[in-house]
PDB file of C-alpha atoms in Angstrom:
ATOM      1  CA  MET A 194      24.701 -30.193  22.613  1.00  0.00           C
ATOM      2  CA  SER A 195      27.796 -28.896  20.860  1.00  0.00           C
ATOM      3  CA  THR A 196      28.440 -25.251  20.140  1.00  0.00           C
ATOM      4  CA  VAL A 197      28.022 -25.876  16.403  1.00  0.00           C
ATOM      5  CA  GLU A 198      24.634 -27.568  16.917  1.00  0.00           C
ATOM      6  CA  ALA A 199      23.483 -24.747  19.185  1.00  0.00           C
ATOM      7  CA  ALA A 200      24.514 -22.150  16.619  1.00  0.00           C
ATOM      8  CA  ALA A 201      22.721 -24.060  13.854  1.00  0.00           C
ATOM      9  CA  GLY A 202      19.565 -24.295  15.945  1.00  0.00           C
ATOM     10  CA  LYS A 203      19.690 -20.583  16.683  1.00  0.00           C
ATOM     11  CA  ALA A 204      20.142 -19.791  12.982  1.00  0.00           C
ATOM     12  CA  GLN A 205      17.149 -21.928  12.043  1.00  0.00           C
ATOM     13  CA  ALA A 206      15.044 -20.235  14.724  1.00  0.00           C
ATOM     14  CA  MET A 207      16.061 -16.816  13.356  1.00  0.00           C
ATOM     15  CA  VAL A 208      15.052 -17.898   9.848  1.00  0.00           C
ATOM     16  CA  ARG A 209      11.656 -19.086  11.115  1.00  0.00           C
ATOM     17  CA  ASP A 210      11.118 -15.840  13.029  1.00  0.00           C
ATOM     18  CA  SER A 211      12.151 -13.836   9.969  1.00  0.00           C
ATOM     19  CA  VAL A 212       9.691 -15.659   7.729  1.00  0.00           C
ATOM     20  CA  LYS A 213       6.909 -15.185  10.285  1.00  0.00           C
ATOM     21  CA  THR A 214       7.658 -11.466  10.417  1.00  0.00           C
ATOM     22  CA  VAL A 215       7.632 -11.252   6.620  1.00  0.00           C
ATOM     23  CA  ILE A 216       4.293 -13.071   6.484  1.00  0.00           C
ATOM     24  CA  ALA A 217       2.800 -10.746   9.093  1.00  0.00           C
ATOM     25  CA  ALA A 218       4.152  -7.584   7.450  1.00  0.00           C
ATOM     26  CA  SER A 219       3.014  -8.669   3.976  1.00  0.00           C
ATOM     27  CA  MET A 220      -0.472  -9.704   5.078  1.00  0.00           C
ATOM     28  CA  VAL A 221      -1.158  -6.727   7.325  1.00  0.00           C
ATOM     29  CA  GLY A 222       0.186  -4.258   4.771  1.00  0.00           C
ATOM     30  CA  THR A 223      -1.927  -5.679   1.948  1.00  0.00           C
ATOM     31  CA  ALA A 224      -4.980  -5.835   4.215  1.00  0.00           C
ATOM     32  CA  ILE A 225      -4.618  -2.148   5.057  1.00  0.00           C
ATOM     33  CA  GLU A 226      -4.133  -1.203   1.402  1.00  0.00           C
ATOM     34  CA  PHE A 227      -7.360  -2.955   0.433  1.00  0.00           C
ATOM     35  CA  TYR A 228      -9.133  -1.541   3.466  1.00  0.00           C
ATOM     36  CA  ASP A 229      -8.221   1.828   1.956  1.00  0.00           C
ATOM     37  CA  PHE A 230      -9.475   0.661  -1.428  1.00  0.00           C
ATOM     38  CA  TYR A 231     -12.781  -0.531   0.035  1.00  0.00           C
ATOM     39  CA  ALA A 232     -13.273   2.680   1.979  1.00  0.00           C
ATOM     40  CA  TYR A 233     -13.153   4.562  -1.296  1.00  0.00           C
ATOM     41  CA  GLY A 234     -15.575   2.191  -3.022  1.00  0.00           C
ATOM     42  CA  THR A 235     -18.139   2.526  -0.243  1.00  0.00           C
ATOM     43  CA  ALA A 236     -17.846   6.308  -0.071  1.00  0.00           C
ATOM     44  CA  ALA A 237     -17.967   6.673  -3.863  1.00  0.00           C
ATOM     45  CA  ALA A 238     -21.238   4.771  -3.993  1.00  0.00           C
ATOM     46  CA  ASN A 239     -22.976   6.369  -1.013  1.00  0.00           C
ATOM     47  CA  TYR A 240     -21.485   9.757  -0.033  1.00  0.00           C
ATOM     48  CA  PHE A 241     -19.253  11.254  -2.717  1.00  0.00           C
ATOM     49  CA  PRO A 242     -22.141  12.125  -5.095  1.00  0.00           C
ATOM     50  CA  LYS A 243     -23.379  14.558  -2.436  1.00  0.00           C
ATOM     51  CA  VAL A 244     -20.012  15.672  -1.075  1.00  0.00           C
ATOM     52  CA  PHE A 245     -17.989  16.190  -4.260  1.00  0.00           C
ATOM     53  CA  PHE A 246     -20.474  16.326  -7.133  1.00  0.00           C
ATOM     54  CA  GLY A 247     -23.449  18.277  -5.787  1.00  0.00           C
ATOM     55  CA  ASP A 248     -26.216  15.840  -6.709  1.00  0.00           C
ATOM     56  CA  THR A 249     -29.088  18.258  -5.958  1.00  0.00           C
ATOM     57  CA  THR A 250     -29.790  18.894  -9.652  1.00  0.00           C
ATOM     58  CA  ASN A 251     -29.186  15.443 -11.135  1.00  0.00           C
ATOM     59  CA  PRO A 252     -28.419  12.661  -8.633  1.00  0.00           C
ATOM     60  CA  THR A 253     -27.891  10.039 -11.366  1.00  0.00           C
ATOM     61  CA  VAL A 254     -25.198  12.070 -13.124  1.00  0.00           C
ATOM     62  CA  ALA A 255     -23.515  12.773  -9.782  1.00  0.00           C
ATOM     63  CA  LEU A 256     -23.511   9.063  -8.921  1.00  0.00           C
ATOM     64  CA  LEU A 257     -22.050   8.096 -12.306  1.00  0.00           C
ATOM     65  CA  ALA A 258     -19.349  10.758 -11.971  1.00  0.00           C
ATOM     66  CA  SER A 259     -18.508   9.491  -8.495  1.00  0.00           C
ATOM     67  CA  LEU A 260     -18.247   5.886  -9.681  1.00  0.00           C
ATOM     68  CA  LEU A 261     -16.096   7.067 -12.579  1.00  0.00           C
ATOM     69  CA  THR A 262     -13.488   8.311 -10.105  1.00  0.00           C
ATOM     70  CA  PHE A 263     -13.497   4.809  -8.605  1.00  0.00           C
ATOM     71  CA  ALA A 264     -12.919   3.263 -12.035  1.00  0.00           C
ATOM     72  CA  ILE A 265     -10.151   5.681 -13.013  1.00  0.00           C
ATOM     73  CA  ALA A 266      -7.755   3.971 -10.603  1.00  0.00           C
ATOM     74  CA  PHE A 267      -7.655   0.914 -12.852  1.00  0.00           C
ATOM     75  CA  ILE A 268      -6.079   3.011 -15.583  1.00  0.00           C
ATOM     76  CA  ALA A 269      -3.263   3.924 -13.203  1.00  0.00           C
ATOM     77  CA  ARG A 270      -2.688   0.327 -12.093  1.00  0.00           C
ATOM     78  CA  PRO A 271      -0.758  -0.910 -15.172  1.00  0.00           C
ATOM     79  CA  LEU A 272       1.525   2.119 -14.961  1.00  0.00           C
ATOM     80  CA  GLY A 273       2.099   1.437 -11.285  1.00  0.00           C
ATOM     81  CA  SER A 274       2.946  -2.190 -12.003  1.00  0.00           C
ATOM     82  CA  LEU A 275       5.489  -1.129 -14.604  1.00  0.00           C
ATOM     83  CA  VAL A 276       7.156   1.435 -12.341  1.00  0.00           C
ATOM     84  CA  PHE A 277       7.139  -0.594  -9.119  1.00  0.00           C
ATOM     85  CA  GLY A 278       8.249  -3.748 -10.931  1.00  0.00           C
ATOM     86  CA  HIS A 279      11.183  -1.924 -12.480  1.00  0.00           C
ATOM     87  CA  PHE A 280      12.359  -0.290  -9.283  1.00  0.00           C
ATOM     88  CA  GLY A 281      11.679  -3.467  -7.310  1.00  0.00           C
ATOM     89  CA  ASP A 282      14.434  -5.083  -9.378  1.00  0.00           C
ATOM     90  CA  ARG A 283      16.780  -2.125  -9.145  1.00  0.00           C
ATOM     91  CA  MET A 284      16.287  -0.943  -5.563  1.00  0.00           C
ATOM     92  CA  GLY A 285      14.958  -4.004  -3.759  1.00  0.00           C
ATOM     93  CA  ARG A 286      11.591  -5.537  -2.911  1.00  0.00           C
ATOM     94  CA  LYS A 287      11.439  -4.040   0.570  1.00  0.00           C
ATOM     95  CA  THR A 288      12.028  -0.494  -0.609  1.00  0.00           C
ATOM     96  CA  THR A 289       9.240  -0.596  -3.180  1.00  0.00           C
ATOM     97  CA  LEU A 290       6.841  -2.158  -0.661  1.00  0.00           C
ATOM     98  CA  VAL A 291       7.560   0.634   1.809  1.00  0.00           C
ATOM     99  CA  VAL A 292       7.069   3.276  -0.895  1.00  0.00           C
ATOM    100  CA  SER A 293       3.811   1.736  -2.162  1.00  0.00           C
ATOM    101  CA  LEU A 294       2.362   1.543   1.349  1.00  0.00           C
ATOM    102  CA  LEU A 295       3.444   5.095   2.170  1.00  0.00           C
ATOM    103  CA  THR A 296       1.976   6.386  -1.097  1.00  0.00           C
ATOM    104  CA  MET A 297      -1.367   4.656  -0.540  1.00  0.00           C
ATOM    105  CA  GLY A 298      -1.575   5.791   3.086  1.00  0.00           C
ATOM    106  CA  ILE A 299      -0.858   9.437   2.286  1.00  0.00           C
ATOM    107  CA  ALA A 300      -3.326   9.519  -0.626  1.00  0.00           C
ATOM    108  CA  THR A 301      -6.072   7.889   1.445  1.00  0.00           C
ATOM    109  CA  PHE A 302      -5.491  10.197   4.416  1.00  0.00           C
ATOM    110  CA  LEU A 303      -5.584  13.271   2.171  1.00  0.00           C
ATOM    111  CA  ILE A 304      -8.907  12.163   0.672  1.00  0.00           C
ATOM    112  CA  GLY A 305     -10.299  12.322   4.201  1.00  0.00           C
ATOM    113  CA  CYS A 306      -9.074  15.924   4.447  1.00  0.00           C
ATOM    114  CA  LEU A 307     -10.476  17.203   1.138  1.00  0.00           C
ATOM    115  CA  PRO A 308     -12.904  20.135   1.168  1.00  0.00           C
ATOM    116  CA  SER A 309     -16.300  19.508  -0.393  1.00  0.00           C
ATOM    117  CA  TYR A 310     -17.809  20.800  -3.627  1.00  0.00           C
ATOM    118  CA  SER A 311     -19.769  23.404  -1.686  1.00  0.00           C
ATOM    119  CA  VAL A 312     -16.503  24.872  -0.374  1.00  0.00           C
ATOM    120  CA  ILE A 313     -14.158  24.994  -3.385  1.00  0.00           C
ATOM    121  CA  GLY A 314     -16.404  24.003  -6.295  1.00  0.00           C
ATOM    122  CA  VAL A 315     -14.978  22.013  -9.195  1.00  0.00           C
ATOM    123  CA  GLY A 316     -11.582  21.837  -7.516  1.00  0.00           C
ATOM    124  CA  ALA A 317     -12.959  19.247  -5.085  1.00  0.00           C
ATOM    125  CA  PRO A 318     -13.679  16.490  -7.645  1.00  0.00           C
ATOM    126  CA  ILE A 319     -10.429  17.263  -9.468  1.00  0.00           C
ATOM    127  CA  LEU A 320      -8.389  16.750  -6.299  1.00  0.00           C
ATOM    128  CA  LEU A 321     -10.397  13.622  -5.522  1.00  0.00           C
ATOM    129  CA  LEU A 322      -9.661  12.240  -8.977  1.00  0.00           C
ATOM    130  CA  LEU A 323      -5.922  12.885  -8.649  1.00  0.00           C
ATOM    131  CA  LEU A 324      -5.711  11.211  -5.243  1.00  0.00           C
ATOM    132  CA  ARG A 325      -7.740   8.273  -6.504  1.00  0.00           C
ATOM    133  CA  MET A 326      -5.263   7.756  -9.331  1.00  0.00           C
ATOM    134  CA  VAL A 327      -2.448   7.763  -6.773  1.00  0.00           C
ATOM    135  CA  GLN A 328      -4.345   5.061  -4.866  1.00  0.00           C
ATOM    136  CA  GLY A 329      -4.588   2.886  -7.974  1.00  0.00           C
ATOM    137  CA  PHE A 330      -0.944   3.495  -8.837  1.00  0.00           C
ATOM    138  CA  SER A 331       0.252   2.344  -5.412  1.00  0.00           C
ATOM    139  CA  ALA A 332      -2.174  -0.603  -5.108  1.00  0.00           C
ATOM    140  CA  SER A 333      -0.547  -2.323  -8.079  1.00  0.00           C
ATOM    141  CA  GLY A 334       2.859  -2.112  -6.428  1.00  0.00           C
ATOM    142  CA  GLU A 335       1.521  -3.419  -3.127  1.00  0.00           C
ATOM    143  CA  TYR A 336      -0.306  -6.527  -4.288  1.00  0.00           C
ATOM    144  CA  ALA A 337       2.255  -7.852  -6.762  1.00  0.00           C
ATOM    145  CA  GLY A 338       5.191  -6.659  -4.662  1.00  0.00           C
ATOM    146  CA  ALA A 339       3.945  -8.359  -1.499  1.00  0.00           C
ATOM    147  CA  ALA A 340       3.340 -11.620  -3.387  1.00  0.00           C
ATOM    148  CA  THR A 341       6.837 -11.499  -4.897  1.00  0.00           C
ATOM    149  CA  PHE A 342       8.455 -10.624  -1.583  1.00  0.00           C
ATOM    150  CA  LEU A 343       6.676 -13.395   0.297  1.00  0.00           C
ATOM    151  CA  GLY A 344       7.211 -15.932  -2.504  1.00  0.00           C
ATOM    152  CA  GLU A 345      10.943 -15.290  -2.458  1.00  0.00           C
ATOM    153  CA  TYR A 346      11.067 -15.885   1.291  1.00  0.00           C
ATOM    154  CA  ALA A 347       8.947 -19.042   1.137  1.00  0.00           C
ATOM    155  CA  PRO A 348      10.382 -22.569   0.951  1.00  0.00           C
ATOM    156  CA  THR A 349      10.054 -23.920  -2.581  1.00  0.00           C
ATOM    157  CA  SER A 350       7.646 -26.653  -1.498  1.00  0.00           C
ATOM    158  CA  LYS A 351       5.331 -24.143   0.212  1.00  0.00           C
ATOM    159  CA  ARG A 352       5.531 -21.191  -2.159  1.00  0.00           C
ATOM    160  CA  GLY A 353       1.946 -21.572  -3.379  1.00  0.00           C
ATOM    161  CA  ILE A 354       0.566 -21.688   0.160  1.00  0.00           C
ATOM    162  CA  TYR A 355       2.586 -18.679   1.242  1.00  0.00           C
ATOM    163  CA  CYS A 356       1.570 -16.596  -1.773  1.00  0.00           C
ATOM    164  CA  SER A 357      -2.104 -17.500  -1.248  1.00  0.00           C
ATOM    165  CA  LEU A 358      -1.933 -15.498   1.980  1.00  0.00           C
ATOM    166  CA  ILE A 359      -1.809 -12.273  -0.049  1.00  0.00           C
ATOM    167  CA  PRO A 360      -5.274 -12.586  -1.644  1.00  0.00           C
ATOM    168  CA  ALA A 361      -6.520 -13.864   1.717  1.00  0.00           C
ATOM    169  CA  SER A 362      -5.256 -10.689   3.351  1.00  0.00           C
ATOM    170  CA  THR A 363      -7.172  -8.557   0.847  1.00  0.00           C
ATOM    171  CA  ALA A 364     -10.332 -10.255   2.127  1.00  0.00           C
ATOM    172  CA  ILE A 365      -9.332  -9.297   5.673  1.00  0.00           C
ATOM    173  CA  GLY A 366      -8.977  -5.667   4.610  1.00  0.00           C
ATOM    174  CA  LEU A 367     -12.320  -5.693   2.832  1.00  0.00           C
ATOM    175  CA  LEU A 368     -13.986  -7.287   5.844  1.00  0.00           C
ATOM    176  CA  ALA A 369     -12.500  -4.673   8.179  1.00  0.00           C
ATOM    177  CA  GLY A 370     -13.635  -1.867   5.897  1.00  0.00           C
ATOM    178  CA  SER A 371     -17.157  -3.230   5.481  1.00  0.00           C
ATOM    179  CA  THR A 372     -17.487  -3.822   9.229  1.00  0.00           C
ATOM    180  CA  LEU A 373     -16.471  -0.259  10.024  1.00  0.00           C
ATOM    181  CA  ALA A 374     -18.802   1.123   7.339  1.00  0.00           C
ATOM    182  CA  THR A 375     -21.702  -0.946   8.665  1.00  0.00           C
ATOM    183  CA  LEU A 376     -21.144   0.113  12.276  1.00  0.00           C
ATOM    184  CA  MET A 377     -20.936   3.767  11.350  1.00  0.00           C
ATOM    185  CA  ALA A 378     -24.000   3.686   9.087  1.00  0.00           C
ATOM    186  CA  THR A 379     -25.970   1.886  11.795  1.00  0.00           C
ATOM    187  CA  ASN A 380     -25.071   4.295  14.581  1.00  0.00           C
ATOM    188  CA  MET A 381     -25.040   7.596  12.672  1.00  0.00           C
ATOM    189  CA  ASN A 382     -27.743   9.336  10.679  1.00  0.00           C
ATOM    190  CA  SER A 383     -27.301  10.067   6.991  1.00  0.00           C
ATOM    191  CA  SER A 384     -26.647  13.802   7.454  1.00  0.00           C
ATOM    192  CA  ALA A 385     -23.786  13.082   9.872  1.00  0.00           C
ATOM    193  CA  MET A 386     -22.289  10.497   7.506  1.00  0.00           C
ATOM    194  CA  VAL A 387     -22.397  12.936   4.584  1.00  0.00           C
ATOM    195  CA  GLY A 388     -21.161  15.793   6.754  1.00  0.00           C
ATOM    196  CA  TRP A 389     -18.130  14.189   8.392  1.00  0.00           C
ATOM    197  CA  GLY A 390     -18.602  10.471   9.111  1.00  0.00           C
ATOM    198  CA  TRP A 391     -17.370   9.318   5.700  1.00  0.00           C
ATOM    199  CA  ARG A 392     -13.983  10.870   6.499  1.00  0.00           C
ATOM    200  CA  VAL A 393     -13.254   8.596   9.472  1.00  0.00           C
ATOM    201  CA  PRO A 394     -12.189   5.451   7.516  1.00  0.00           C
ATOM    202  CA  PHE A 395      -9.867   7.568   5.363  1.00  0.00           C
ATOM    203  CA  LEU A 396      -8.261   9.353   8.294  1.00  0.00           C
ATOM    204  CA  LEU A 397      -7.665   6.034  10.069  1.00  0.00           C
ATOM    205  CA  ALA A 398      -5.469   4.999   7.147  1.00  0.00           C
ATOM    206  CA  GLY A 399      -2.776   7.366   8.428  1.00  0.00           C
ATOM    207  CA  PRO A 400      -1.954   5.732  11.783  1.00  0.00           C
ATOM    208  CA  LEU A 401      -2.607   2.217  10.442  1.00  0.00           C
ATOM    209  CA  GLY A 402      -0.155   2.781   7.609  1.00  0.00           C
ATOM    210  CA  LEU A 403       2.508   4.115   9.968  1.00  0.00           C
ATOM    211  CA  ILE A 404       2.315   0.952  12.082  1.00  0.00           C
ATOM    212  CA  VAL A 405       2.905  -1.330   9.097  1.00  0.00           C
ATOM    213  CA  LEU A 406       5.526   1.038   7.714  1.00  0.00           C
ATOM    214  CA  TYR A 407       7.469   0.655  10.962  1.00  0.00           C
ATOM    215  CA  ILE A 408       7.290  -3.149  10.695  1.00  0.00           C
ATOM    216  CA  ARG A 409       8.309  -3.257   7.042  1.00  0.00           C
ATOM    217  CA  ALA A 410      11.193  -0.846   7.486  1.00  0.00           C
ATOM    218  CA  LYS A 411      12.870  -3.388   9.781  1.00  0.00           C
ATOM    219  CA  LEU A 412      12.704  -6.251   7.265  1.00  0.00           C
ATOM    220  CA  ALA A 413      15.642  -7.332   5.153  1.00  0.00           C
ATOM    221  CA  ASP A 414      15.288  -7.933   1.445  1.00  0.00           C
ATOM    222  CA  SER A 415      14.450 -11.462   0.389  1.00  0.00           C
ATOM    223  CA  PRO A 416      17.290 -14.004   0.162  1.00  0.00           C
ATOM    224  CA  VAL A 417      16.454 -14.600  -3.497  1.00  0.00           C
ATOM    225  CA  TYR A 418      16.818 -10.927  -4.339  1.00  0.00           C
ATOM    226  CA  GLN A 419      20.041 -10.642  -2.366  1.00  0.00           C
ATOM    227  CA  SER A 420      21.517 -13.672  -4.131  1.00  0.00           C
ATOM    228  CA  MET A 421      20.553 -12.259  -7.549  1.00  0.00           C
ATOM    229  CA  ASN A 422      22.068  -8.941  -6.584  1.00  0.00           C
ATOM    230  CA  ASP A 423      25.286 -10.596  -5.445  1.00  0.00           C
ATOM    231  CA  ALA A 424      25.476 -12.682  -8.626  1.00  0.00           C
ATOM    232  CA  LEU A 425      25.055  -9.654 -10.855  1.00  0.00           C
ATOM    233  CA  GLU A 426      27.538  -7.661  -8.809  1.00  0.00           C
ATOM    234  CA  SER A 427      30.125 -10.401  -9.113  1.00  0.00           C
ATOM    235  CA  LYS A 428      29.684 -10.320 -12.892  1.00  0.00           C
ATOM    236  CA  GLY A 429      30.079  -6.569 -12.991  1.00  0.00           C
ATOM    237  CA  ALA A 430      26.410  -5.971 -13.833  1.00  0.00           C
ATOM    238  CA  ALA A 431      25.625  -3.990 -10.681  1.00  0.00           C
ATOM    239  CA  SER A 432      26.308  -0.435  -9.734  1.00  0.00           C
ATOM    240  CA  ALA A 433      28.860   0.593  -7.140  1.00  0.00           C
ATOM    241  CA  ASP A 434      26.331   0.809  -4.329  1.00  0.00           C
ATOM    242  CA  GLY A 435      25.136  -2.760  -4.879  1.00  0.00           C
ATOM    243  CA  GLN A 436      21.816  -1.995  -6.501  1.00  0.00           C
ATOM    244  CA  ILE A 437      20.810  -4.067  -9.477  1.00  0.00           C
ATOM    245  CA  ALA A 438      21.468  -2.010 -12.573  1.00  0.00           C
ATOM    246  CA  ALA A 439      19.538  -3.774 -15.272  1.00  0.00           C
ATOM    247  CA  LYS A 440      21.089  -3.258 -18.684  1.00  0.00           C
ATOM    248  CA  SER A 441      17.639  -3.185 -20.253  1.00  0.00           C
ATOM    249  CA  GLY A 442      15.276  -0.280 -19.761  1.00  0.00           C
ATOM    250  CA  MET A 443      11.970  -0.112 -17.953  1.00  0.00           C
ATOM    251  CA  PHE A 444       9.984  -1.236 -20.998  1.00  0.00           C
ATOM    252  CA  ALA A 445      12.168  -4.217 -21.953  1.00  0.00           C
ATOM    253  CA  PRO A 446      10.257  -6.713 -19.748  1.00  0.00           C
ATOM    254  CA  LEU A 447       6.985  -5.426 -21.188  1.00  0.00           C
ATOM    255  CA  ALA A 448       8.248  -5.943 -24.741  1.00  0.00           C
ATOM    256  CA  GLU A 449       9.364  -9.473 -23.864  1.00  0.00           C
ATOM    257  CA  LEU A 450       5.970 -10.191 -22.316  1.00  0.00           C
ATOM    258  CA  PHE A 451       4.080  -9.235 -25.465  1.00  0.00           C
ATOM    259  CA  HIS A 452       6.589 -10.883 -27.789  1.00  0.00           C
ATOM    260  CA  ASN A 453       7.120 -14.226 -26.050  1.00  0.00           C
ATOM    261  CA  HIS A 454       4.117 -14.720 -23.762  1.00  0.00           C
ATOM    262  CA  LEU A 455       1.184 -13.125 -25.579  1.00  0.00           C
ATOM    263  CA  LYS A 456      -1.073 -16.201 -25.444  1.00  0.00           C
ATOM    264  CA  ALA A 457      -0.537 -16.706 -21.716  1.00  0.00           C
ATOM    265  CA  LEU A 458      -1.099 -12.971 -21.176  1.00  0.00           C
ATOM    266  CA  ILE A 459      -4.467 -13.034 -22.979  1.00  0.00           C
ATOM    267  CA  ILE A 460      -5.643 -16.097 -21.034  1.00  0.00           C
ATOM    268  CA  SER A 461      -4.554 -14.572 -17.725  1.00  0.00           C
ATOM    269  CA  PHE A 462      -6.192 -11.264 -18.609  1.00  0.00           C
ATOM    270  CA  GLY A 463      -9.471 -13.009 -19.409  1.00  0.00           C
ATOM    271  CA  ALA A 464      -9.437 -14.911 -16.130  1.00  0.00           C
ATOM    272  CA  CYS A 465      -8.722 -11.727 -14.175  1.00  0.00           C
ATOM    273  CA  VAL A 466     -11.521  -9.836 -15.948  1.00  0.00           C
ATOM    274  CA  LEU A 467     -14.061 -12.512 -14.984  1.00  0.00           C
ATOM    275  CA  ASN A 468     -12.987 -12.259 -11.369  1.00  0.00           C
ATOM    276  CA  ALA A 469     -12.803  -8.466 -11.287  1.00  0.00           C
ATOM    277  CA  VAL A 470     -16.232  -7.880 -12.855  1.00  0.00           C
ATOM    278  CA  GLY A 471     -17.968 -10.006 -10.240  1.00  0.00           C
ATOM    279  CA  PHE A 472     -15.805  -8.703  -7.423  1.00  0.00           C
ATOM    280  CA  TYR A 473     -16.406  -5.009  -8.044  1.00  0.00           C
ATOM    281  CA  THR A 474     -20.055  -5.485  -8.951  1.00  0.00           C
ATOM    282  CA  VAL A 475     -20.594  -6.841  -5.444  1.00  0.00           C
ATOM    283  CA  LEU A 476     -18.143  -4.426  -3.830  1.00  0.00           C
ATOM    284  CA  THR A 477     -19.257  -1.148  -5.388  1.00  0.00           C
ATOM    285  CA  TYR A 478     -22.478  -1.406  -7.379  1.00  0.00           C
ATOM    286  CA  LEU A 479     -24.454  -3.705  -5.080  1.00  0.00           C
ATOM    287  CA  PRO A 480     -24.364  -1.314  -2.058  1.00  0.00           C
ATOM    288  CA  THR A 481     -25.666   1.458  -4.319  1.00  0.00           C
ATOM    289  CA  TYR A 482     -28.438  -0.749  -5.701  1.00  0.00           C
ATOM    290  CA  LEU A 483     -29.497  -1.926  -2.245  1.00  0.00           C
ATOM    291  CA  SER A 484     -29.621   1.584  -0.773  1.00  0.00           C
ATOM    292  CA  ASP A 485     -31.236   3.378  -3.740  1.00  0.00           C
ATOM    293  CA  THR A 486     -33.545   0.693  -5.117  1.00  0.00           C
ATOM    294  CA  VAL A 487     -34.239  -1.886  -2.424  1.00  0.00           C
ATOM    295  CA  GLY A 488     -33.803   0.256   0.667  1.00  0.00           C
TER     296      GLY A 488
END
C-alpha cells in the first residue's frame, strides 16, 4: 500500500471515529438533560407539594402549584431557543451545547440542594421556580442544538437516521430517570423520600453532567459550520477572531420565520402540541393520578 493510500485510509478512520464520538456525546448529553427533566416531573407530582408548598392545609392547591412550576419551563423554552440559536451561529455549535449542558446540570444540582418550605418559607418555592425556568431555558438549546450538531456531521444520505438518534436518546434519559425513581420508591418509605430521597436524582445530575461536559469539550465544531464560517470570513462578513458575525440581529430569523414560513410554522406547532399533550400527560399527570386515586 502506498503512503498516499495509507494516509487516506487513516483520514477516513479519523472521520469515522470523530462521527462516532459526536454521536455518543450528542446522545448521552441529551439523555442526561431529559433525565434531569424527568426527575423534576416526578418530584413535582409526588414530593414537591409537601416539600416546597406545605400541603397540610390544602393538598390540592399545593399539588397544582407544584405542577405549575413544572409548566413554567415551557415559557422559558422559546426564549432559550432564540438565544441559543443566535449564539450557536455566532460562537459555534459546540460552545452552545457545552453551555446548555452546564446550565442544565447546575440548575438541576441546585434544586437538589434547596431548603424546604418549612425552613425558609415562601423563598423555597420562589427559588424552585427560578431554577425550573433555567432548566427550561437550557433544554431548548440542548435538544435543537444537538440535532443541528449531529445533522451537520452526518452524511447527507443518512442525515435523517442520525438526527433520529436525538429523540431516541431522550427516551433513554426518561427510562433512566423512571427506573431510578421506581427503585427508590420501592426500597424507601414515603417519609424518607419526602425528607431526603427526592434529592438524590437531582444531585446525581452534577457528576453525570461533568462527564459529558468533558467529552463535549474535546469535540471540534461541525464541518458544515466551519465551512460557513470560512466562507463568511473570506467575504469579510466575520469578525477578526473568526466568529460568525451575522449582520442581522437576534430577532431577524424570527421575523423571517413569521413572514415567510407562517403556514409551515402553524402546522409544525399543531403537530408538536399533539405530541406534547400526550407525552406530558403520561409523564407527569399519570403518576399523580395512579398514586392519589388508584393507589
